[in-house]
PDB file of C-alpha atoms in Angstrom:
ATOM      1  CA  PHE A  32      -0.829 -14.258 -15.192  1.00  0.00           C
ATOM      2  CA  ASP A  33       0.155 -12.597 -11.900  1.00  0.00           C
ATOM      3  CA  VAL A  34      -1.849  -9.369 -11.510  1.00  0.00           C
ATOM      4  CA  HIS A  35      -1.030  -6.794  -8.836  1.00  0.00           C
ATOM      5  CA  GLU A  36      -2.762  -3.782 -10.364  1.00  0.00           C
ATOM      6  CA  ASN A  37      -6.076  -2.952 -11.975  1.00  0.00           C
ATOM      7  CA  VAL A  38      -4.307  -1.665 -15.078  1.00  0.00           C
ATOM      8  CA  PRO A  39      -7.354  -0.160 -16.855  1.00  0.00           C
ATOM      9  CA  ALA A  40      -8.124   1.834 -13.699  1.00  0.00           C
ATOM     10  CA  GLN A  41      -4.439   2.678 -13.251  1.00  0.00           C
ATOM     11  CA  ILE A  42      -4.287   4.168 -16.762  1.00  0.00           C
ATOM     12  CA  LEU A  43      -7.218   6.459 -15.902  1.00  0.00           C
ATOM     13  CA  GLY A  44      -5.087   7.976 -13.122  1.00  0.00           C
ATOM     14  CA  LYS A  45      -2.078   8.825 -15.308  1.00  0.00           C
ATOM     15  CA  GLY A  46      -2.146  12.603 -15.056  1.00  0.00           C
ATOM     16  CA  TYR A  47       0.679  13.032 -17.584  1.00  0.00           C
ATOM     17  CA  LEU A  48      -1.598  11.667 -20.343  1.00  0.00           C
ATOM     18  CA  PRO A  49      -4.284  13.820 -22.017  1.00  0.00           C
ATOM     19  CA  TRP A  50      -7.684  13.004 -20.498  1.00  0.00           C
ATOM     20  CA  TRP A  51      -9.133  11.769 -23.795  1.00  0.00           C
ATOM     21  CA  SER A  52      -6.218   9.366 -24.389  1.00  0.00           C
ATOM     22  CA  ARG A  53      -6.505   7.882 -20.899  1.00  0.00           C
ATOM     23  CA  ARG A  54     -10.022   6.669 -21.539  1.00  0.00           C
ATOM     24  CA  LEU A  55      -9.116   5.344 -24.981  1.00  0.00           C
ATOM     25  CA  MET A  56      -6.017   3.507 -23.707  1.00  0.00           C
ATOM     26  CA  SER A  57      -7.871   2.088 -20.706  1.00  0.00           C
ATOM     27  CA  VAL A  58     -10.657   0.628 -22.846  1.00  0.00           C
ATOM     28  CA  GLY A  59      -8.164  -0.621 -25.437  1.00  0.00           C
ATOM     29  CA  TYR A  60      -5.973  -2.326 -22.858  1.00  0.00           C
ATOM     30  CA  ALA A  61      -8.965  -3.995 -21.218  1.00  0.00           C
ATOM     31  CA  ALA A  62     -10.178  -5.343 -24.565  1.00  0.00           C
ATOM     32  CA  LEU A  63      -6.740  -6.659 -25.567  1.00  0.00           C
ATOM     33  CA  GLU A  64      -6.194  -8.218 -22.150  1.00  0.00           C
ATOM     34  CA  ARG A  65      -9.542 -10.010 -22.298  1.00  0.00           C
ATOM     35  CA  ILE A  66      -8.541 -11.573 -25.617  1.00  0.00           C
ATOM     36  CA  LEU A  67      -5.096 -12.672 -24.426  1.00  0.00           C
ATOM     37  CA  ILE A  68      -6.259 -13.953 -21.023  1.00  0.00           C
ATOM     38  CA  GLY A  69      -8.294 -16.603 -22.834  1.00  0.00           C
ATOM     39  CA  ARG A  70      -5.004 -18.274 -23.807  1.00  0.00           C
ATOM     40  CA  ILE A  71      -3.630 -18.313 -20.262  1.00  0.00           C
ATOM     41  CA  ASP A  72      -4.115 -21.249 -17.881  1.00  0.00           C
ATOM     42  CA  ALA A  73      -4.657 -19.323 -14.657  1.00  0.00           C
ATOM     43  CA  VAL A  74      -4.720 -15.886 -13.042  1.00  0.00           C
ATOM     44  CA  ILE A  75      -3.315 -14.947  -9.632  1.00  0.00           C
ATOM     45  CA  ALA A  76      -4.809 -11.686  -8.330  1.00  0.00           C
ATOM     46  CA  ALA A  77      -3.371  -9.618  -5.476  1.00  0.00           C
ATOM     47  CA  THR A  78      -6.710  -8.201  -4.241  1.00  0.00           C
ATOM     48  CA  PRO A  79     -10.308  -9.440  -4.025  1.00  0.00           C
ATOM     49  CA  SER A  80     -11.534  -6.714  -6.391  1.00  0.00           C
ATOM     50  CA  ILE A  81      -8.996  -7.680  -9.068  1.00  0.00           C
ATOM     51  CA  ALA A  82      -9.917 -11.347  -8.616  1.00  0.00           C
ATOM     52  CA  ASP A  83     -13.599 -10.531  -9.104  1.00  0.00           C
ATOM     53  CA  GLN A  84     -12.743  -8.554 -12.235  1.00  0.00           C
ATOM     54  CA  TYR A  85     -11.001 -11.543 -13.853  1.00  0.00           C
ATOM     55  CA  ARG A  86     -13.522 -14.121 -12.688  1.00  0.00           C
ATOM     56  CA  SER A  87     -16.051 -12.449 -14.946  1.00  0.00           C
ATOM     57  CA  PHE A  88     -14.213 -13.883 -17.969  1.00  0.00           C
ATOM     58  CA  HIS A  89     -11.794 -16.562 -16.713  1.00  0.00           C
ATOM     59  CA  GLN A  90     -12.585 -19.790 -14.878  1.00  0.00           C
ATOM     60  CA  ARG A  91      -9.302 -20.283 -12.997  1.00  0.00           C
ATOM     61  CA  VAL A  92      -8.607 -17.253 -10.761  1.00  0.00           C
ATOM     62  CA  GLU A  93      -7.008 -17.376  -7.312  1.00  0.00           C
ATOM     63  CA  HIS A  94      -6.724 -14.455  -4.901  1.00  0.00           C
ATOM     64  CA  VAL A  95      -3.231 -14.496  -3.342  1.00  0.00           C
ATOM     65  CA  ALA A  96      -2.680 -11.425  -1.182  1.00  0.00           C
ATOM     66  CA  ASN A  97       0.707  -9.704  -1.036  1.00  0.00           C
ATOM     67  CA  TYR A  98       0.995  -9.977   2.745  1.00  0.00           C
ATOM     68  CA  PRO A  99       4.366  -9.665   4.534  1.00  0.00           C
ATOM     69  CA  ILE A 100       6.611 -12.501   5.628  1.00  0.00           C
ATOM     70  CA  ILE A 101       5.643 -12.857   9.258  1.00  0.00           C
ATOM     71  CA  ASP A 102       9.081 -12.424  10.853  1.00  0.00           C
ATOM     72  CA  GLU A 103      10.754  -9.947   8.465  1.00  0.00           C
ATOM     73  CA  PHE A 104       9.907  -6.860  10.543  1.00  0.00           C
ATOM     74  CA  GLU A 105       9.268  -8.548  13.878  1.00  0.00           C
ATOM     75  CA  SER A 106      12.511  -7.147  15.308  1.00  0.00           C
ATOM     76  CA  ALA A 107      11.327  -3.613  14.497  1.00  0.00           C
ATOM     77  CA  ALA A 108       8.308  -4.173  16.736  1.00  0.00           C
ATOM     78  CA  LYS A 109      10.535  -5.407  19.574  1.00  0.00           C
ATOM     79  CA  ASP A 110      13.267  -2.771  19.268  1.00  0.00           C
ATOM     80  CA  ARG A 111      11.090   0.346  19.142  1.00  0.00           C
ATOM     81  CA  GLY A 112      12.201   3.141  21.409  1.00  0.00           C
ATOM     82  CA  PRO A 113      10.765   6.577  22.227  1.00  0.00           C
ATOM     83  CA  GLY A 114      10.624   9.149  19.464  1.00  0.00           C
ATOM     84  CA  ALA A 115       8.578  11.683  17.557  1.00  0.00           C
ATOM     85  CA  SER A 116       8.998  10.486  13.973  1.00  0.00           C
ATOM     86  CA  VAL A 117       6.450   9.017  11.608  1.00  0.00           C
ATOM     87  CA  CYS A 118       7.409   7.328   8.359  1.00  0.00           C
ATOM     88  CA  PHE A 119       6.388   6.910   4.746  1.00  0.00           C
ATOM     89  CA  VAL A 120       8.062   4.057   2.876  1.00  0.00           C
ATOM     90  CA  GLY A 121       7.788   3.429  -0.869  1.00  0.00           C
ATOM     91  CA  GLY A 122       7.669   5.184  -4.228  1.00  0.00           C
ATOM     92  CA  ILE A 123       6.791   8.860  -3.771  1.00  0.00           C
ATOM     93  CA  THR A 124       4.232  10.497  -6.072  1.00  0.00           C
ATOM     94  CA  LYS A 125       1.503  13.130  -5.995  1.00  0.00           C
ATOM     95  CA  ALA A 126      -1.089  10.373  -6.308  1.00  0.00           C
ATOM     96  CA  ARG A 127       0.261   8.820  -3.111  1.00  0.00           C
ATOM     97  CA  GLY A 128      -0.463  12.040  -1.229  1.00  0.00           C
ATOM     98  CA  ILE A 129       3.011  13.456  -0.715  1.00  0.00           C
ATOM     99  CA  ALA A 130       1.903  17.096  -1.131  1.00  0.00           C
ATOM    100  CA  GLN A 131      -0.863  16.800   1.480  1.00  0.00           C
ATOM    101  CA  LEU A 132       1.447  14.923   3.845  1.00  0.00           C
ATOM    102  CA  VAL A 133       4.168  17.588   3.688  1.00  0.00           C
ATOM    103  CA  ARG A 134       1.595  20.348   4.208  1.00  0.00           C
ATOM    104  CA  ALA A 135       0.270  18.415   7.218  1.00  0.00           C
ATOM    105  CA  LEU A 136       3.703  18.465   8.875  1.00  0.00           C
ATOM    106  CA  ALA A 137       3.599  22.254   9.048  1.00  0.00           C
ATOM    107  CA  LEU A 138       0.272  22.016  10.894  1.00  0.00           C
ATOM    108  CA  THR A 139       1.351  19.566  13.594  1.00  0.00           C
ATOM    109  CA  ARG A 140       1.867  20.693  17.192  1.00  0.00           C
ATOM    110  CA  SER A 141       3.727  17.657  18.499  1.00  0.00           C
ATOM    111  CA  GLY A 142       7.099  18.357  16.891  1.00  0.00           C
ATOM    112  CA  ALA A 143       6.688  15.309  14.667  1.00  0.00           C
ATOM    113  CA  ARG A 144       9.167  14.669  11.902  1.00  0.00           C
ATOM    114  CA  LEU A 145       8.745  12.505   8.804  1.00  0.00           C
ATOM    115  CA  LYS A 146      11.215   9.803   7.811  1.00  0.00           C
ATOM    116  CA  LEU A 147      10.681   9.715   4.033  1.00  0.00           C
ATOM    117  CA  ALA A 148      12.095   6.477   2.613  1.00  0.00           C
ATOM    118  CA  GLY A 149      11.931   6.016  -1.145  1.00  0.00           C
ATOM    119  CA  ARG A 150      12.505   7.824  -4.401  1.00  0.00           C
ATOM    120  CA  PHE A 151      10.423  10.513  -6.039  1.00  0.00           C
ATOM    121  CA  ILE A 152       9.096   9.138  -9.311  1.00  0.00           C
ATOM    122  CA  SER A 153       9.094  12.684 -10.735  1.00  0.00           C
ATOM    123  CA  ASP A 154      11.740  15.338 -10.069  1.00  0.00           C
ATOM    124  CA  ASP A 155       9.016  17.958 -10.553  1.00  0.00           C
ATOM    125  CA  ASP A 156       7.077  16.497  -7.624  1.00  0.00           C
ATOM    126  CA  ARG A 157      10.100  16.814  -5.371  1.00  0.00           C
ATOM    127  CA  VAL A 158      10.722  20.411  -6.414  1.00  0.00           C
ATOM    128  CA  SER A 159       7.070  21.207  -5.747  1.00  0.00           C
ATOM    129  CA  VAL A 160       6.839  19.757  -2.230  1.00  0.00           C
ATOM    130  CA  SER A 161      10.323  20.805  -1.095  1.00  0.00           C
ATOM    131  CA  GLY A 162       9.211  24.425  -1.343  1.00  0.00           C
ATOM    132  CA  ASN A 163       6.482  23.883   1.256  1.00  0.00           C
ATOM    133  CA  PRO A 164       7.148  24.981   4.882  1.00  0.00           C
ATOM    134  CA  GLY A 165       6.445  21.431   6.028  1.00  0.00           C
ATOM    135  CA  TRP A 166       9.543  20.211   4.192  1.00  0.00           C
ATOM    136  CA  SER A 167      11.679  21.452   7.101  1.00  0.00           C
ATOM    137  CA  PHE A 168      10.205  18.551   9.124  1.00  0.00           C
ATOM    138  CA  VAL A 169      11.203  15.938   6.520  1.00  0.00           C
ATOM    139  CA  GLU A 170      14.217  13.655   6.765  1.00  0.00           C
ATOM    140  CA  GLU A 171      14.662  12.547   3.152  1.00  0.00           C
ATOM    141  CA  LEU A 172      16.333   9.132   3.173  1.00  0.00           C
ATOM    142  CA  GLY A 173      16.132   8.088  -0.485  1.00  0.00           C
ATOM    143  CA  TYR A 174      16.077   4.449  -1.565  1.00  0.00           C
ATOM    144  CA  LEU A 175      16.754   1.977   1.270  1.00  0.00           C
ATOM    145  CA  ASN A 176      17.374  -1.761   1.318  1.00  0.00           C
ATOM    146  CA  ARG A 177      15.163  -4.009   3.439  1.00  0.00           C
ATOM    147  CA  GLY A 178      17.467  -3.917   6.456  1.00  0.00           C
ATOM    148  CA  GLU A 179      17.532  -0.130   6.379  1.00  0.00           C
ATOM    149  CA  VAL A 180      13.746  -0.048   6.072  1.00  0.00           C
ATOM    150  CA  ARG A 181      13.542  -2.228   9.195  1.00  0.00           C
ATOM    151  CA  SER A 182      15.608   0.363  11.077  1.00  0.00           C
ATOM    152  CA  VAL A 183      13.326   3.190   9.931  1.00  0.00           C
ATOM    153  CA  LEU A 184      10.256   1.280  11.096  1.00  0.00           C
ATOM    154  CA  ALA A 185      11.889   0.625  14.483  1.00  0.00           C
ATOM    155  CA  GLU A 186      12.615   4.341  14.911  1.00  0.00           C
ATOM    156  CA  SER A 187       9.091   5.511  14.027  1.00  0.00           C
ATOM    157  CA  VAL A 188       5.895   6.070  15.998  1.00  0.00           C
ATOM    158  CA  ALA A 189       3.480   5.443  13.100  1.00  0.00           C
ATOM    159  CA  GLY A 190       3.441   4.482   9.434  1.00  0.00           C
ATOM    160  CA  ILE A 191       1.624   6.621   6.879  1.00  0.00           C
ATOM    161  CA  VAL A 192      -0.160   5.415   3.751  1.00  0.00           C
ATOM    162  CA  THR A 193      -2.451   8.270   2.714  1.00  0.00           C
ATOM    163  CA  TYR A 194      -2.873   7.618  -1.001  1.00  0.00           C
ATOM    164  CA  LEU A 195      -5.314   9.883  -2.844  1.00  0.00           C
ATOM    165  CA  PRO A 196      -8.572   8.373  -4.199  1.00  0.00           C
ATOM    166  CA  GLU A 197      -7.277   7.473  -7.650  1.00  0.00           C
ATOM    167  CA  PRO A 198      -9.226   4.733  -9.512  1.00  0.00           C
ATOM    168  CA  ASN A 199      -6.468   2.205  -8.823  1.00  0.00           C
ATOM    169  CA  HIS A 200      -6.167   3.039  -5.112  1.00  0.00           C
ATOM    170  CA  VAL A 201      -9.610   2.804  -3.554  1.00  0.00           C
ATOM    171  CA  ASN A 202      -9.865  -1.007  -3.777  1.00  0.00           C
ATOM    172  CA  ALA A 203      -6.139  -1.712  -3.470  1.00  0.00           C
ATOM    173  CA  MET A 204      -4.486  -3.498  -0.551  1.00  0.00           C
ATOM    174  CA  PRO A 205      -1.068  -1.797  -0.386  1.00  0.00           C
ATOM    175  CA  ASN A 206       1.671  -3.977   1.056  1.00  0.00           C
ATOM    176  CA  LYS A 207       3.027  -0.986   3.005  1.00  0.00           C
ATOM    177  CA  LEU A 208      -0.113  -0.962   5.130  1.00  0.00           C
ATOM    178  CA  PHE A 209       0.575  -4.536   6.225  1.00  0.00           C
ATOM    179  CA  GLU A 210       4.325  -4.002   6.574  1.00  0.00           C
ATOM    180  CA  TYR A 211       3.679  -1.178   9.043  1.00  0.00           C
ATOM    181  CA  MET A 212       1.358  -3.484  10.983  1.00  0.00           C
ATOM    182  CA  SER A 213       3.984  -6.248  10.852  1.00  0.00           C
ATOM    183  CA  ALA A 214       6.505  -3.866  12.430  1.00  0.00           C
ATOM    184  CA  GLY A 215       4.113  -3.095  15.275  1.00  0.00           C
ATOM    185  CA  LEU A 216       3.374   0.410  14.002  1.00  0.00           C
ATOM    186  CA  PRO A 217      -0.063   2.010  14.148  1.00  0.00           C
ATOM    187  CA  VAL A 218      -1.109   3.150  10.694  1.00  0.00           C
ATOM    188  CA  ILE A 219      -2.467   6.457   9.439  1.00  0.00           C
ATOM    189  CA  ALA A 220      -4.371   5.376   6.346  1.00  0.00           C
ATOM    190  CA  SER A 221      -6.718   6.744   3.711  1.00  0.00           C
ATOM    191  CA  ASP A 222     -10.379   6.481   4.618  1.00  0.00           C
ATOM    192  CA  PHE A 223     -11.293   4.121   1.771  1.00  0.00           C
ATOM    193  CA  PRO A 224     -13.926   1.486   2.686  1.00  0.00           C
ATOM    194  CA  VAL A 225     -11.585  -1.483   2.082  1.00  0.00           C
ATOM    195  CA  TRP A 226      -8.770   0.095   4.108  1.00  0.00           C
ATOM    196  CA  ARG A 227     -11.099   1.313   6.863  1.00  0.00           C
ATOM    197  CA  GLU A 228     -12.470  -2.200   7.306  1.00  0.00           C
ATOM    198  CA  ILE A 229      -8.946  -3.544   7.858  1.00  0.00           C
ATOM    199  CA  VAL A 230      -7.845  -0.748  10.204  1.00  0.00           C
ATOM    200  CA  GLU A 231     -11.013  -0.463  12.265  1.00  0.00           C
ATOM    201  CA  SER A 232     -11.777  -4.172  12.544  1.00  0.00           C
ATOM    202  CA  ASN A 233      -8.277  -4.713  13.954  1.00  0.00           C
ATOM    203  CA  ASN A 234      -8.157  -1.428  15.904  1.00  0.00           C
ATOM    204  CA  CYS A 235      -4.671  -0.754  14.580  1.00  0.00           C
ATOM    205  CA  GLY A 236      -4.653   2.859  13.453  1.00  0.00           C
ATOM    206  CA  ILE A 237      -6.500   5.963  12.325  1.00  0.00           C
ATOM    207  CA  CYS A 238      -8.226   6.536   8.980  1.00  0.00           C
ATOM    208  CA  VAL A 239      -8.285  10.063   7.556  1.00  0.00           C
ATOM    209  CA  ASP A 240      -9.324  11.986   4.475  1.00  0.00           C
ATOM    210  CA  PRO A 241      -6.052  11.809   2.488  1.00  0.00           C
ATOM    211  CA  ALA A 242      -6.806  15.129   0.776  1.00  0.00           C
ATOM    212  CA  ASP A 243      -7.097  16.988   4.108  1.00  0.00           C
ATOM    213  CA  PRO A 244      -3.711  18.034   5.587  1.00  0.00           C
ATOM    214  CA  GLN A 245      -5.383  19.123   8.829  1.00  0.00           C
ATOM    215  CA  ALA A 246      -6.882  15.650   9.349  1.00  0.00           C
ATOM    216  CA  ILE A 247      -3.505  14.032   8.689  1.00  0.00           C
ATOM    217  CA  ALA A 248      -1.810  16.450  11.105  1.00  0.00           C
ATOM    218  CA  ALA A 249      -4.376  15.690  13.821  1.00  0.00           C
ATOM    219  CA  ALA A 250      -3.785  11.937  13.462  1.00  0.00           C
ATOM    220  CA  VAL A 251      -0.003  12.393  13.618  1.00  0.00           C
ATOM    221  CA  ASP A 252      -0.304  14.541  16.745  1.00  0.00           C
ATOM    222  CA  GLU A 253      -2.645  12.064  18.422  1.00  0.00           C
ATOM    223  CA  LEU A 254      -0.211   9.170  18.019  1.00  0.00           C
ATOM    224  CA  VAL A 255       3.000  11.089  18.705  1.00  0.00           C
ATOM    225  CA  SER A 256       1.542  12.759  21.808  1.00  0.00           C
ATOM    226  CA  ASN A 257       0.018   9.577  23.217  1.00  0.00           C
ATOM    227  CA  PRO A 258       2.665   6.814  23.306  1.00  0.00           C
ATOM    228  CA  PRO A 259       0.428   4.317  25.183  1.00  0.00           C
ATOM    229  CA  LEU A 260      -2.249   4.639  22.486  1.00  0.00           C
ATOM    230  CA  ALA A 261       0.300   4.278  19.690  1.00  0.00           C
ATOM    231  CA  ALA A 262       1.806   1.216  21.377  1.00  0.00           C
ATOM    232  CA  ARG A 263      -1.604  -0.420  21.862  1.00  0.00           C
ATOM    233  CA  LEU A 264      -2.685   0.146  18.263  1.00  0.00           C
ATOM    234  CA  GLY A 265       0.701  -1.085  17.058  1.00  0.00           C
ATOM    235  CA  ARG A 266       0.408  -4.289  19.095  1.00  0.00           C
ATOM    236  CA  ASN A 267      -3.061  -4.881  17.673  1.00  0.00           C
ATOM    237  CA  GLY A 268      -1.703  -4.584  14.154  1.00  0.00           C
ATOM    238  CA  ARG A 269       1.107  -7.021  14.875  1.00  0.00           C
ATOM    239  CA  VAL A 270      -1.367  -9.554  16.316  1.00  0.00           C
ATOM    240  CA  ALA A 271      -3.500  -9.215  13.172  1.00  0.00           C
ATOM    241  CA  ILE A 272      -0.453 -10.010  11.024  1.00  0.00           C
ATOM    242  CA  GLU A 273       0.376 -13.068  13.103  1.00  0.00           C
ATOM    243  CA  ARG A 274      -3.185 -14.370  12.983  1.00  0.00           C
ATOM    244  CA  ARG A 275      -4.247 -13.527   9.447  1.00  0.00           C
ATOM    245  CA  TYR A 276      -2.344 -11.119   7.222  1.00  0.00           C
ATOM    246  CA  ASN A 277       0.877 -13.033   6.608  1.00  0.00           C
ATOM    247  CA  TRP A 278       2.491 -14.709   3.623  1.00  0.00           C
ATOM    248  CA  GLY A 279       2.477 -18.204   5.074  1.00  0.00           C
ATOM    249  CA  SER A 280      -1.206 -18.844   4.459  1.00  0.00           C
ATOM    250  CA  GLU A 281      -1.212 -17.099   1.089  1.00  0.00           C
ATOM    251  CA  ALA A 282       1.764 -19.108  -0.193  1.00  0.00           C
ATOM    252  CA  GLN A 283      -0.182 -22.330   0.260  1.00  0.00           C
ATOM    253  CA  LYS A 284      -2.860 -21.092  -2.126  1.00  0.00           C
ATOM    254  CA  MET A 285      -0.244 -20.233  -4.729  1.00  0.00           C
ATOM    255  CA  PHE A 286       1.520 -23.593  -4.367  1.00  0.00           C
ATOM    256  CA  ALA A 287      -1.811 -25.412  -4.735  1.00  0.00           C
ATOM    257  CA  MET A 288      -2.429 -23.631  -8.013  1.00  0.00           C
ATOM    258  CA  TYR A 289       1.046 -24.479  -9.309  1.00  0.00           C
ATOM    259  CA  GLU A 290       0.518 -28.125  -8.380  1.00  0.00           C
ATOM    260  CA  HIS A 291      -2.780 -28.161 -10.256  1.00  0.00           C
ATOM    261  CA  LEU A 292      -1.176 -26.645 -13.359  1.00  0.00           C
ATOM    262  CA  ALA A 293       1.718 -29.129 -13.225  1.00  0.00           C
ATOM    263  CA  ARG A 294      -0.495 -32.204 -13.359  1.00  0.00           C
ATOM    264  CA  PRO A 295      -0.225 -34.226 -16.583  1.00  0.00           C
ATOM    265  CA  VAL A 296      -3.001 -33.565 -19.057  1.00  0.00           C
ATOM    266  CA  SER A 297      -5.010 -36.688 -19.851  1.00  0.00           C
ATOM    267  CA  ALA A 298      -4.795 -37.873 -23.454  1.00  0.00           C
TER     268      ALA A 298
END
């Protein structure tokens, strides 16, 4: 069972469901999952917190992080030129802080623009944020393939991942955070303890309150207005990917589990 989300916590953050049904569905899913997991040979968990959750009731759990392939965005780090754009790449939702990010753009003083790569999950969310004055600073790119994403990362000064503190976000390890680092981009990330530990220990970006547009705007201005700082933080992030946060080491853990499961069972 390959688990990338804490589904019970994720259900609690589904704003389109009545509050009472969220709790009921979350508890019900967790109970059903616990029953079914007993029939499964092994669990692969994408984050340490999810791994700990499953270890409480399953004996064979391996944490395999969803880190980037080490050379996929290396060219973006090498090809970066001057500019005043920051980027957000991925599915776009209210829970991922799009409203606060767009409001922040109207507060910046550096002339920064946002390259917005991805699709809005809800048309209502797009209608809501496109009416904000900050939308005039947005370059909406829609869905992009991986090569096009590489170009966006090469043209940007920083990568933004300011998810709101939903139950499924605070202990997550979003792959976009590491993809920005892989591309040599400094990150502007939510000030969650798990994320702050990654960003601050590697000195590769700025953590902010994701609900505070002014804090986001200040971080954008700091990086856009100070290219040497942005370049240094970006290099630090790239070094961290090369040394630790890459798929090569994680793949070995997954292969080892598969090899264990493939062994003949003794009679």
